[in-house]
mmCIF file of C-alpha atoms in Angstrom:
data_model
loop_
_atom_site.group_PDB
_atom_site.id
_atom_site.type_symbol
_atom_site.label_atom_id
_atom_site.label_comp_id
_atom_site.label_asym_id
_atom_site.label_seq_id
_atom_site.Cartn_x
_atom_site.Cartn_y
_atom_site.Cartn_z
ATOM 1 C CA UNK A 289 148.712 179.292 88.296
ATOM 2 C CA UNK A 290 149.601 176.372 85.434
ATOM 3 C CA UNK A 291 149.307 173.856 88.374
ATOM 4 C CA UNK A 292 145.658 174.979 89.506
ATOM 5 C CA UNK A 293 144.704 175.335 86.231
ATOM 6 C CA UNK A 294 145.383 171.794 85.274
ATOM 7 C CA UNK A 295 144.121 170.081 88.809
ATOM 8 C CA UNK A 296 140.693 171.806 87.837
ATOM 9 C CA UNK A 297 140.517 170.440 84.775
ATOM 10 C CA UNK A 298 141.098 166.846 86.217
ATOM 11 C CA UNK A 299 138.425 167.344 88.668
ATOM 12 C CA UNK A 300 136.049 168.773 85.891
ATOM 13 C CA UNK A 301 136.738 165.562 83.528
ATOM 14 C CA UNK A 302 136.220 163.173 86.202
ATOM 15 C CA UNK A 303 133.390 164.482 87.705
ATOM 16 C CA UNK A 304 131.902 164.378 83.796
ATOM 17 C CA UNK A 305 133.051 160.853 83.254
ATOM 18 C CA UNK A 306 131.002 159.708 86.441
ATOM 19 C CA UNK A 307 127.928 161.280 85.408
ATOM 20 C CA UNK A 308 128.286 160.351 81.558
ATOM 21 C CA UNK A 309 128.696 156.574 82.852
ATOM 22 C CA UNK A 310 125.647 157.067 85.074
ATOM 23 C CA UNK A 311 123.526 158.236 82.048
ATOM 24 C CA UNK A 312 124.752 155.546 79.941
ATOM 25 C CA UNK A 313 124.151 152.440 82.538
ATOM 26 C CA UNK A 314 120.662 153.793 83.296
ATOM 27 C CA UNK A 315 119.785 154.308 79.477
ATOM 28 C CA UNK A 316 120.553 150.719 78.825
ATOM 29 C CA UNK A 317 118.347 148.375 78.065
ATOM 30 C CA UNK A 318 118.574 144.578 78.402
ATOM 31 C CA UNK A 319 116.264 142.483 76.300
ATOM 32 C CA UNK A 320 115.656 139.041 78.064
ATOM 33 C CA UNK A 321 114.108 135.958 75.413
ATOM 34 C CA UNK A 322 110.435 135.159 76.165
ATOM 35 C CA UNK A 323 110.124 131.826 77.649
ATOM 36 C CA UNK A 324 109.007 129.115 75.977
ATOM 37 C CA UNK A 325 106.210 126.736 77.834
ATOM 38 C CA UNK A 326 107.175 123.433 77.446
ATOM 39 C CA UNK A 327 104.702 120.610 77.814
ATOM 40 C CA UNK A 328 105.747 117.504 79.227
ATOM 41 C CA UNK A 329 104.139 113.791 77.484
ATOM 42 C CA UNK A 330 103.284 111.090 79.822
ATOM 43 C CA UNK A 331 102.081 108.192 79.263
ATOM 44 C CA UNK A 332 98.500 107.078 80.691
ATOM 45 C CA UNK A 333 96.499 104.360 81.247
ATOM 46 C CA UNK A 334 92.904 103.869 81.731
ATOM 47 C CA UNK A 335 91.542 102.392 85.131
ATOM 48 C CA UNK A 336 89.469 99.438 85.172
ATOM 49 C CA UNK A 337 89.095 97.356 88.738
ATOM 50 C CA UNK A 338 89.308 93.822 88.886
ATOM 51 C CA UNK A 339 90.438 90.732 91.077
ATOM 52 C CA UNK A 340 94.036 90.948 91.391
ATOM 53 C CA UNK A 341 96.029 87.836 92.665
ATOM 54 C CA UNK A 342 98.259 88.690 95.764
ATOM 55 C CA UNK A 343 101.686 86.386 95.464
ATOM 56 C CA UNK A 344 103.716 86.614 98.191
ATOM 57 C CA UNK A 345 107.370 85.939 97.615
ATOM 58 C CA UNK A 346 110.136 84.781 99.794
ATOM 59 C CA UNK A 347 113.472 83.404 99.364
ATOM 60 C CA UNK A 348 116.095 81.034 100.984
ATOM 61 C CA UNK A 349 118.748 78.615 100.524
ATOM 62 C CA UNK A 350 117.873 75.053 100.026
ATOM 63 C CA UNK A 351 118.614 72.492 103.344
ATOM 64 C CA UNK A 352 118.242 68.654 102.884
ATOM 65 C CA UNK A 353 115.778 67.191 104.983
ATOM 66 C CA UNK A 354 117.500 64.204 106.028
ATOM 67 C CA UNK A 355 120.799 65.190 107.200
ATOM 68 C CA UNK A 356 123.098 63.774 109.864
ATOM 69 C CA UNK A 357 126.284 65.176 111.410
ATOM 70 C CA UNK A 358 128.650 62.460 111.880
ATOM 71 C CA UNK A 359 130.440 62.631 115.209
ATOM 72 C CA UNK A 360 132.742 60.061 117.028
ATOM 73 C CA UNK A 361 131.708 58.736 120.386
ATOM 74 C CA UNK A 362 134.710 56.207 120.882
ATOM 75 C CA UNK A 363 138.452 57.021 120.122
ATOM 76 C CA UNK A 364 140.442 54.809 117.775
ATOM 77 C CA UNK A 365 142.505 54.921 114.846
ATOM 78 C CA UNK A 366 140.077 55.863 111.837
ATOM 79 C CA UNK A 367 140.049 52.556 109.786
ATOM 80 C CA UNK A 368 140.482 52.343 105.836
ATOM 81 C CA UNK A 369 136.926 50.999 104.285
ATOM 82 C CA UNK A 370 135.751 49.877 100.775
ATOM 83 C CA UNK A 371 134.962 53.323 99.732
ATOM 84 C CA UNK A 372 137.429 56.684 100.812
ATOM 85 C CA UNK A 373 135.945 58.791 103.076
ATOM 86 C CA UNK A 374 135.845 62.134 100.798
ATOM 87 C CA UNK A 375 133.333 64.788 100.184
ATOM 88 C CA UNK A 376 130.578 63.456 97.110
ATOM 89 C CA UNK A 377 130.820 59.815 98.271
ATOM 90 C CA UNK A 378 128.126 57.972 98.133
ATOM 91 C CA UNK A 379 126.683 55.520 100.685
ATOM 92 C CA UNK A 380 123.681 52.735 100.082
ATOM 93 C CA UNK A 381 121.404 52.457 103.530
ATOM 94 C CA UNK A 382 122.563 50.290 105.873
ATOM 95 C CA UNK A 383 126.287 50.388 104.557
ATOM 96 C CA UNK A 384 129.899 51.135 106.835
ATOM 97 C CA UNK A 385 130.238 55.235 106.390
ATOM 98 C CA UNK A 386 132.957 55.054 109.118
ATOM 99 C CA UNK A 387 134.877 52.326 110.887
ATOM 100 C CA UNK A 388 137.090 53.163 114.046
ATOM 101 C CA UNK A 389 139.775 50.076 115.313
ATOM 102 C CA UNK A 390 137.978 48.532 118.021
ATOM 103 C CA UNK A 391 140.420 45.224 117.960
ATOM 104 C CA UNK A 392 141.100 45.842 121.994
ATOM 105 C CA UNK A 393 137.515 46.952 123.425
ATOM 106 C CA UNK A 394 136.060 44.259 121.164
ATOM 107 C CA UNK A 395 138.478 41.923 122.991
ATOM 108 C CA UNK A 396 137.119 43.242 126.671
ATOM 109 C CA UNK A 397 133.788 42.317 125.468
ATOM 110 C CA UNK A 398 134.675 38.713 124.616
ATOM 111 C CA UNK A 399 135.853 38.404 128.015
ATOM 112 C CA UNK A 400 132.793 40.184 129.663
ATOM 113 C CA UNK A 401 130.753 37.710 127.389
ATOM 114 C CA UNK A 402 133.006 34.585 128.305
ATOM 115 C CA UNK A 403 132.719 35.464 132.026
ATOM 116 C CA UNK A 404 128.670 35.543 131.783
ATOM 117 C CA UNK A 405 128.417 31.971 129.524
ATOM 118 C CA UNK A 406 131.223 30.629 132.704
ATOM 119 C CA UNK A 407 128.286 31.992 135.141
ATOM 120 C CA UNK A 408 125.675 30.835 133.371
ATOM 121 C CA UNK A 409 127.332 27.216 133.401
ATOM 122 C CA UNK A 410 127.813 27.218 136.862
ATOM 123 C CA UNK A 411 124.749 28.163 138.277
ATOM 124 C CA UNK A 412 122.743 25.260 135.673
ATOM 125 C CA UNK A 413 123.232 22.225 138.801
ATOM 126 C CA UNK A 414 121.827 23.985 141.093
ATOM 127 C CA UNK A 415 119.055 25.382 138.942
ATOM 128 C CA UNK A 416 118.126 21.962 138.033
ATOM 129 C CA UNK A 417 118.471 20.799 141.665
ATOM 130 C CA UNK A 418 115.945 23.571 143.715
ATOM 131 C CA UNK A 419 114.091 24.461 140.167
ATOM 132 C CA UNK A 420 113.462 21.648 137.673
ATOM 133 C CA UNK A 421 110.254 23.596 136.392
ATOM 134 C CA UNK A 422 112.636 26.465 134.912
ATOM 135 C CA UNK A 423 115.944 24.106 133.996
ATOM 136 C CA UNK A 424 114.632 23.882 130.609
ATOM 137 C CA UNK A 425 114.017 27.003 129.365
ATOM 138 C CA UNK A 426 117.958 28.209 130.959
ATOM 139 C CA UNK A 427 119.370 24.823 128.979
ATOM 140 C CA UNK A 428 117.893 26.090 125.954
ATOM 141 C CA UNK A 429 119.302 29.730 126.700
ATOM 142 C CA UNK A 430 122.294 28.380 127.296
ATOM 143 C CA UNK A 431 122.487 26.072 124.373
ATOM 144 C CA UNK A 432 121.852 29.048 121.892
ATOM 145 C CA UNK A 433 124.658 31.329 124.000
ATOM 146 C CA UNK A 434 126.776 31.959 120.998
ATOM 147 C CA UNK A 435 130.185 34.188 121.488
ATOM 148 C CA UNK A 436 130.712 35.105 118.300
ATOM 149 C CA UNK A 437 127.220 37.134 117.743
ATOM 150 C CA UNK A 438 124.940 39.394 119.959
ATOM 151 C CA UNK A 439 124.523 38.387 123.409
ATOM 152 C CA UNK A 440 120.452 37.187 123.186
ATOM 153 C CA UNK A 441 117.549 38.339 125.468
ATOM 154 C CA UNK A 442 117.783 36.531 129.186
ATOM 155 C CA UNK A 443 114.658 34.357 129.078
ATOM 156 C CA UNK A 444 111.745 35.654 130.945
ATOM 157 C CA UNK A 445 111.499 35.336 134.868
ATOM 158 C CA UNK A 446 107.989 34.379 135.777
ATOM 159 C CA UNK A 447 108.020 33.697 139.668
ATOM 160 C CA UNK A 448 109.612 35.539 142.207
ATOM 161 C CA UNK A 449 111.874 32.385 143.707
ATOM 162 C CA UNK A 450 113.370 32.635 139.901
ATOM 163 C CA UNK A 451 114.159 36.057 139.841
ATOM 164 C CA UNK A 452 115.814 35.704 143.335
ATOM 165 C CA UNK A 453 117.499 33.193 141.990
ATOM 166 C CA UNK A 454 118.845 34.605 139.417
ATOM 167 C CA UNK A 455 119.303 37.922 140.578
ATOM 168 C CA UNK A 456 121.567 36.455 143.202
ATOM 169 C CA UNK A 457 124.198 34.737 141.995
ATOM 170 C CA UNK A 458 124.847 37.774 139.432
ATOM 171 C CA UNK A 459 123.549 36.907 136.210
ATOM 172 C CA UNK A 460 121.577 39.955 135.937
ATOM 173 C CA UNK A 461 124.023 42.666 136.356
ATOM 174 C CA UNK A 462 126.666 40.042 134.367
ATOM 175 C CA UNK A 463 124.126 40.141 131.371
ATOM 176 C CA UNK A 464 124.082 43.898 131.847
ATOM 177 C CA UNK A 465 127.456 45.037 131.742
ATOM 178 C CA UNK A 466 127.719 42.828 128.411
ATOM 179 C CA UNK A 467 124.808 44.652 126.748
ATOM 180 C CA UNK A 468 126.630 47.751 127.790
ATOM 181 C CA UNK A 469 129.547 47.049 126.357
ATOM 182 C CA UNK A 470 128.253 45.446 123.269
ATOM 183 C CA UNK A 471 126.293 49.074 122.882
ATOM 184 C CA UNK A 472 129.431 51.172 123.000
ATOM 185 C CA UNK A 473 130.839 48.729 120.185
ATOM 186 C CA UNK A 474 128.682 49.565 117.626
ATOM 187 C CA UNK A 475 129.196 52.783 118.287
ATOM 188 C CA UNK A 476 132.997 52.428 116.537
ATOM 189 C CA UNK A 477 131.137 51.852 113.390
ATOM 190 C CA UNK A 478 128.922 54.715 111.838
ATOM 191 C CA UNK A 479 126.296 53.321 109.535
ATOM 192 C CA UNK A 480 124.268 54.648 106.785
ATOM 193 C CA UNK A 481 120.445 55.628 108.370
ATOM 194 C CA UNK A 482 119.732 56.295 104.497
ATOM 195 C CA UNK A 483 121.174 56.336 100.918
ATOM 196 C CA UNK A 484 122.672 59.565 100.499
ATOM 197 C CA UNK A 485 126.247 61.780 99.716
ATOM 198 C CA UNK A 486 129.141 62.752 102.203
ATOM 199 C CA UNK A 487 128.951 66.634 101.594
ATOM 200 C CA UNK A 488 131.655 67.208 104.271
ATOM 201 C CA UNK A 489 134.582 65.035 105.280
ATOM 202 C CA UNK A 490 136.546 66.673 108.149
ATOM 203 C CA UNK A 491 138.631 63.576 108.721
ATOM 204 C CA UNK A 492 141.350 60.707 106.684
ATOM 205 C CA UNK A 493 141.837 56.947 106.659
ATOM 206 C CA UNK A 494 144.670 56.432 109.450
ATOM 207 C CA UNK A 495 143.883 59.325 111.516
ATOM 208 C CA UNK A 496 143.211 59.079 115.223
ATOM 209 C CA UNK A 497 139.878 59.975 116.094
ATOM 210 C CA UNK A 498 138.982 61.300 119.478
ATOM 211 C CA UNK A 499 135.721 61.109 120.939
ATOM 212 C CA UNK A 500 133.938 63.693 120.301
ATOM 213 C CA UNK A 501 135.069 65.171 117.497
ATOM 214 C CA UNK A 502 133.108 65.934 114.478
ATOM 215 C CA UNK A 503 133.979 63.597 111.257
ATOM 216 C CA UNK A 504 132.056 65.350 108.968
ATOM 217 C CA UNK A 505 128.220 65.343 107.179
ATOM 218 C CA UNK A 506 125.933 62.936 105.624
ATOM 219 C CA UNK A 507 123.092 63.941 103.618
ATOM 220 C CA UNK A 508 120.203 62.676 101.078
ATOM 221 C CA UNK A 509 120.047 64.361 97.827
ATOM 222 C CA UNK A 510 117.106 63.304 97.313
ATOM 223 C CA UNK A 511 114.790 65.622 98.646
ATOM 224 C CA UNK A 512 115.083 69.388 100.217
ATOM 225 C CA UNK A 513 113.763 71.720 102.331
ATOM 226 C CA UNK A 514 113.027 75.836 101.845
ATOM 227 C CA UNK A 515 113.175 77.455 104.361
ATOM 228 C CA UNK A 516 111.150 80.828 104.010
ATOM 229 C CA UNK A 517 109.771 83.966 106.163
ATOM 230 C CA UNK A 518 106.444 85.407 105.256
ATOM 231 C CA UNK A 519 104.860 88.105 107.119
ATOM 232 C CA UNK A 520 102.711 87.380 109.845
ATOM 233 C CA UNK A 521 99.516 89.140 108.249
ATOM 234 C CA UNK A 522 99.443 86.211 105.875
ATOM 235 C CA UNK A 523 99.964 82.979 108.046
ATOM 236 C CA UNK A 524 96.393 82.292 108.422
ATOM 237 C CA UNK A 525 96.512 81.903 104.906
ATOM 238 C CA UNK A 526 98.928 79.453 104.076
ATOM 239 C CA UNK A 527 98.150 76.157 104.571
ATOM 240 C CA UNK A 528 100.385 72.783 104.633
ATOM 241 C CA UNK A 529 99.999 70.735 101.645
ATOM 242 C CA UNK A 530 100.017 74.020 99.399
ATOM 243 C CA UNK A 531 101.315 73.682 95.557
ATOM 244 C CA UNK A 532 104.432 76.617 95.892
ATOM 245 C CA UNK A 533 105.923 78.174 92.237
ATOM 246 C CA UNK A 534 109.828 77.609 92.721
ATOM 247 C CA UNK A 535 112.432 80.044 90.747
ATOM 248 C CA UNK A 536 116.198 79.815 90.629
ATOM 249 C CA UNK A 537 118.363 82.769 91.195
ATOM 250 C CA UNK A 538 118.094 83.514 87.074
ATOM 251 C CA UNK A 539 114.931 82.720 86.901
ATOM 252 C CA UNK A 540 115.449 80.313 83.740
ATOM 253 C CA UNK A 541 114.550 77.075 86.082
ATOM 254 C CA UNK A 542 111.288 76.802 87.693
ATOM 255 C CA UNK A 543 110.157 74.271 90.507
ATOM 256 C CA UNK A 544 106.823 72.965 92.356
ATOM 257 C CA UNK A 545 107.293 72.614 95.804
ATOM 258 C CA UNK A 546 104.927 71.830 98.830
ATOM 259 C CA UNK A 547 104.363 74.015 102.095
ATOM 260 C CA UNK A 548 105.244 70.615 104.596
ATOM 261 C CA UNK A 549 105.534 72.886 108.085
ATOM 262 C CA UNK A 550 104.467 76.192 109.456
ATOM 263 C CA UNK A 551 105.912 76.931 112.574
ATOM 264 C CA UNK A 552 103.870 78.587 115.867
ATOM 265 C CA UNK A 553 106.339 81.323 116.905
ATOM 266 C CA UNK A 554 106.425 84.737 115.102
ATOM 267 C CA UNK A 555 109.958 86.443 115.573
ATOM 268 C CA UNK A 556 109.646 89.298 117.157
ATOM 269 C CA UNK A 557 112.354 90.929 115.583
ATOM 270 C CA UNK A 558 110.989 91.071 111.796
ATOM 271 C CA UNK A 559 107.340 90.177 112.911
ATOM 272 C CA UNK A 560 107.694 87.126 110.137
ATOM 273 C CA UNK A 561 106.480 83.290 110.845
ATOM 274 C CA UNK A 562 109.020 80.270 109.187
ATOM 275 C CA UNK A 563 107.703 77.949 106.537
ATOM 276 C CA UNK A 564 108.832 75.557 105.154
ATOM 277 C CA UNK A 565 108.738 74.301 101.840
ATOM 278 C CA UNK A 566 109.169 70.460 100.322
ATOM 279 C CA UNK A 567 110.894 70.110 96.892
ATOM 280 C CA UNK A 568 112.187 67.069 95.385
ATOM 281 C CA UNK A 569 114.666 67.371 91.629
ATOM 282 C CA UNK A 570 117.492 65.880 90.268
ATOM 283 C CA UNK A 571 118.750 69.047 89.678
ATOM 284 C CA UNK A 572 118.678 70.931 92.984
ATOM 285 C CA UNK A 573 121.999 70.730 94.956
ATOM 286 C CA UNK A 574 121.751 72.181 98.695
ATOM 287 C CA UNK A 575 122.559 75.650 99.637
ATOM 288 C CA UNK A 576 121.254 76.706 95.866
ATOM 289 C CA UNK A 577 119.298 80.026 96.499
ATOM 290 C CA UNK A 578 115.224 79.554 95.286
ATOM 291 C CA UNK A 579 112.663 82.254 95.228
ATOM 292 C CA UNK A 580 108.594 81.058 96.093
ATOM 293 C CA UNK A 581 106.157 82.428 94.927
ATOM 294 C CA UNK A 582 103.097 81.313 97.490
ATOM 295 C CA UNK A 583 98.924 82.335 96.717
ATOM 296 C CA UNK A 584 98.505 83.692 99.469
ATOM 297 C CA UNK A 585 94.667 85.643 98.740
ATOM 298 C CA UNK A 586 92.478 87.492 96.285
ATOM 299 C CA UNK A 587 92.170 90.968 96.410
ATOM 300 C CA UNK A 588 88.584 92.506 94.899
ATOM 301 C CA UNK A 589 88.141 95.439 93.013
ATOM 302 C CA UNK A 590 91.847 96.763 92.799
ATOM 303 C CA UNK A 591 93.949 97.706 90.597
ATOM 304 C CA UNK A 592 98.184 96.844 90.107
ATOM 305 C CA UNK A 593 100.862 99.985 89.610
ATOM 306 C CA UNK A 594 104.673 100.153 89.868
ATOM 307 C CA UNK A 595 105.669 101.599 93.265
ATOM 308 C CA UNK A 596 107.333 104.123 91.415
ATOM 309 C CA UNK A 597 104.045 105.956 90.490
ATOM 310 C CA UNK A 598 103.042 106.368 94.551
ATOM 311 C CA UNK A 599 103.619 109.075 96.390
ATOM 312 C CA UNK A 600 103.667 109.879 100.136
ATOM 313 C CA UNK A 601 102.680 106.444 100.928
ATOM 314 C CA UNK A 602 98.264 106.878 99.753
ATOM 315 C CA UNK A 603 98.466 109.274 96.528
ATOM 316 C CA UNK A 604 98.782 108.821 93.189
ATOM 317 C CA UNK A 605 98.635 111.215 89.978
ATOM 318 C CA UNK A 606 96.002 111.165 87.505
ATOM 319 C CA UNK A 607 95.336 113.666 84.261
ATOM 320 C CA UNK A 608 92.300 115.596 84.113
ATOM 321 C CA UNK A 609 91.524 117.951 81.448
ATOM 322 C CA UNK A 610 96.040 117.883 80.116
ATOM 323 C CA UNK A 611 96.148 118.686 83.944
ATOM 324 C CA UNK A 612 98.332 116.535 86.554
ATOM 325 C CA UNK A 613 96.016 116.359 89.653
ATOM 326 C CA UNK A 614 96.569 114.024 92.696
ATOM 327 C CA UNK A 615 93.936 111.851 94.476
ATOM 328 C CA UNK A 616 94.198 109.797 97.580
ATOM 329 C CA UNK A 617 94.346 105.595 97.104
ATOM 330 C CA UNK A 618 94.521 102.257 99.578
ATOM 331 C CA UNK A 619 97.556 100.475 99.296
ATOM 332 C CA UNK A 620 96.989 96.952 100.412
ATOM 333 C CA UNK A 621 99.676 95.159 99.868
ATOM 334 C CA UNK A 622 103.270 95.986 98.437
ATOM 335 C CA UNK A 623 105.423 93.577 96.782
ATOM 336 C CA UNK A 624 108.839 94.261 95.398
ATOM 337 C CA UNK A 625 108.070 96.415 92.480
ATOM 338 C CA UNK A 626 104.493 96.781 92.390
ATOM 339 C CA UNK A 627 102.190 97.759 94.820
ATOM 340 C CA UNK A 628 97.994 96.674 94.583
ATOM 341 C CA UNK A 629 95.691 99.631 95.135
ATOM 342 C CA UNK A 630 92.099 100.229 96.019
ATOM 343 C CA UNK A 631 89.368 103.254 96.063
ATOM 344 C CA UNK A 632 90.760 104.209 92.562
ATOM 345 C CA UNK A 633 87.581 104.952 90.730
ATOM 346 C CA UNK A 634 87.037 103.011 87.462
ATOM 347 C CA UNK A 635 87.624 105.314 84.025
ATOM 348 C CA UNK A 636 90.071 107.496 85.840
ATOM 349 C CA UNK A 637 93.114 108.438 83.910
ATOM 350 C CA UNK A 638 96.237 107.653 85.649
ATOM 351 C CA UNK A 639 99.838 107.795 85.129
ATOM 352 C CA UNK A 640 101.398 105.247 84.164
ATOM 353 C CA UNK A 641 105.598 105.906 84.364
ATOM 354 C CA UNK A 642 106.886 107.975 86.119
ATOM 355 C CA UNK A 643 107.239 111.959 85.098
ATOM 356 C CA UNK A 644 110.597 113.405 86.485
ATOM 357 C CA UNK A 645 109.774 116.839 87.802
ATOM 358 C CA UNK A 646 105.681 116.349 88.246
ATOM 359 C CA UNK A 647 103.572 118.533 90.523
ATOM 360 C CA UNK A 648 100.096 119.058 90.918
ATOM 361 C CA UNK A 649 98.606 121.539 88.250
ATOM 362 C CA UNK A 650 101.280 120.945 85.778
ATOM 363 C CA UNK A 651 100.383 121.047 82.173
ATOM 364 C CA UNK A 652 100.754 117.585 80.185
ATOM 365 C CA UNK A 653 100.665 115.900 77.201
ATOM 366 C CA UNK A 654 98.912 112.490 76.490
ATOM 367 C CA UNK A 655 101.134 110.188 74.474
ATOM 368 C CA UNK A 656 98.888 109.294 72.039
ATOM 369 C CA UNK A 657 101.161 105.471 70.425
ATOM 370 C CA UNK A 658 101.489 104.334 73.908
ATOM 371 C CA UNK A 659 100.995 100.626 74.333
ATOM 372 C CA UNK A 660 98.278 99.005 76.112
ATOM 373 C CA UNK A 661 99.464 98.368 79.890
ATOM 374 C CA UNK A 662 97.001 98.713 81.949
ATOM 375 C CA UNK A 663 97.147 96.415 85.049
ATOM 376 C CA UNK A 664 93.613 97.141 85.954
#
């Protein structure tokens, strides 16, 4: 009987402990703090159209114009000159950049040379014999034959008998074969086209040099080239002979540069045409990276806003009444961090930074200290 007793009391308190804890949890009353509307500032700027200046910019690494890659055509043993043949070097025009031995092949071309003064010679009694009207003019040749300089121009052949002549006993193809060889001579020396700087010297004093093989690269410091890519929507508007605005990579030197060339193809990859740009300074070195600035047009009645403050490509927000409200624009042209827009009406009040969080209807705040940038 104690047993049942006391199991009926459990089920009596714990049947009244679930329905006191249901009275209490749906008796209770949670309190939740009344929000507070917050109103956002933003800052604002009146519209006013006007002619804004479209500057296209491109960039590039600086090229000289005149450049030459030195290359041997002969093989030799590289020969030591007046002046080491290192990177920075500087040449006058005209002067010895590289000399290659040619002691043997000059000596082949003595003989070659020898062997057409010994034909020459021989052929002079019978020229004088069957052709006393052109004896003179082959003395004279003869008599200026010199074998320690540049084999001279044969003398011109003005009848046919002459030229058979000639022709026939071999002096022709004799003269020929000297020119020939006196050609490939020169070509163991490299010479100087224009004053300028070795910028790359692949190659030492003793070495042998095959043919060939590159010996390095001879520029002229004097004046460079930019090359740039501008879009092909404003080709027809650059022009050669333009004044371009140079900047360095800081932006602390400036330059003045001249559009020289323009080329015909567009690349089809990034729909861009090549220009190039003329610039001439002591203190440009090649491969320094330049920005351009280039005029490329005038755009009426439009106004200038960081890209920042467009949205979905043609909208922008404006404040009407404390209210954010969004109206379409025309882009026309988009630079790196501005963009110029049309078809904004003048007096409109636009944003002018961006607002993190902005929609359409929101409640705002103009900042009443804000400076004075408007772009339009």
């Amino acid at each position: 009987m104690r047993k049942i007793i006391f199991t009926g009391l459990g089920i009596v308190l714990i049947l009244a402990s679930f329905f006191l804890a249901k009275v209490i949890i749906d008796n209770k009353k949670v309190f939740k703090p009344r929000a507070q509307k917050v109103v956002k500032t933003v800052f604002t700027e009146v519209v006013q159209n006007k002619t804004i200046p479209i500057v296209v910019t491109a960039n590039g690494n600086l090229t000289a114009k005149e450049r030459m890659e030195l290359y041997a055509e002969v093989q030799g043993v590289f020969k030591t000159g007046s002046k080491l043949f290192k990177e920075g070097q500087s040449y006058r025009q005209g002067e010895t950049i590289i000399s290659i031995n040619d002691d043997e092949y000059a000596a082949s071309v003595q003989s070659a040379k020898s062997n057409l003064y010994n034909e020459l010679t021989s052929i002079m009694p019978d020229l004088r014999l069957d052709y006393p009207d052109f004896y003179p003019k082959w003395q004279k040749y003869l008599n200026g034959f010199d074998l320690s300089k540049s084999t001279p121009k044969l003398p011109e052949m003005t009848s046919e008998s002459e030229r058979f002549f000639i022709t026939g006993r071999g002096i022709l193809s004799s003269y020929y074969n000297v020119k020939n060889l006196e050609q490939r001579l020169s070509k163991y020396r490299i010479i100087a086209p224009f004053t300028g700087v070795l910028t790359e010297a692949l190659v030492t004093e003793g070495t042998l040099v095959r043919s060939g093989q590159k010996l390095g690269e001879f520029i002229n410091p004097g004046v460079y080239e930019l090359e740039v890519s501008v879009s092909k929507s404003f080709t027809d508007l650059l022009k050669v002979g333009e004044s371009v605005a140079l900047t360095s990579l800081g932006g602390d030197e400036t330059y003045t540069g001249r559009v020289t060339r323009i080329n015909g193809r567009v690349d089809q990859a990034s729909q861009t045409i090549k220009a190039y740009i003329e610039v001439d300074n002591d203190k440009l070195r090649e491969g320094m990276y330049l920005e351009a600035k280039l005029d490329a047009k005038k755009e009426e009645n439009a106004i200038e806003i960081d890209r920042s403050l467009l949205l979905e490509g043609d909208k922008i927000f404006v404040v009407r009444d404390s209210v954010l409200d969004l109206i379409d624009v025309k882009p026309v042209y988009f630079s790196e961090k501005s963009v110029v827009l049309k078809d904004v009406p003048n007096g409109m009040t636009i944003m002018s930074k961006p607002l993190i969080g902005a929609y359409t209807g929101m409640a705002v705040k103009v900042y009443e200290d804000q400076p004075d940038n408007s772009k339009g």
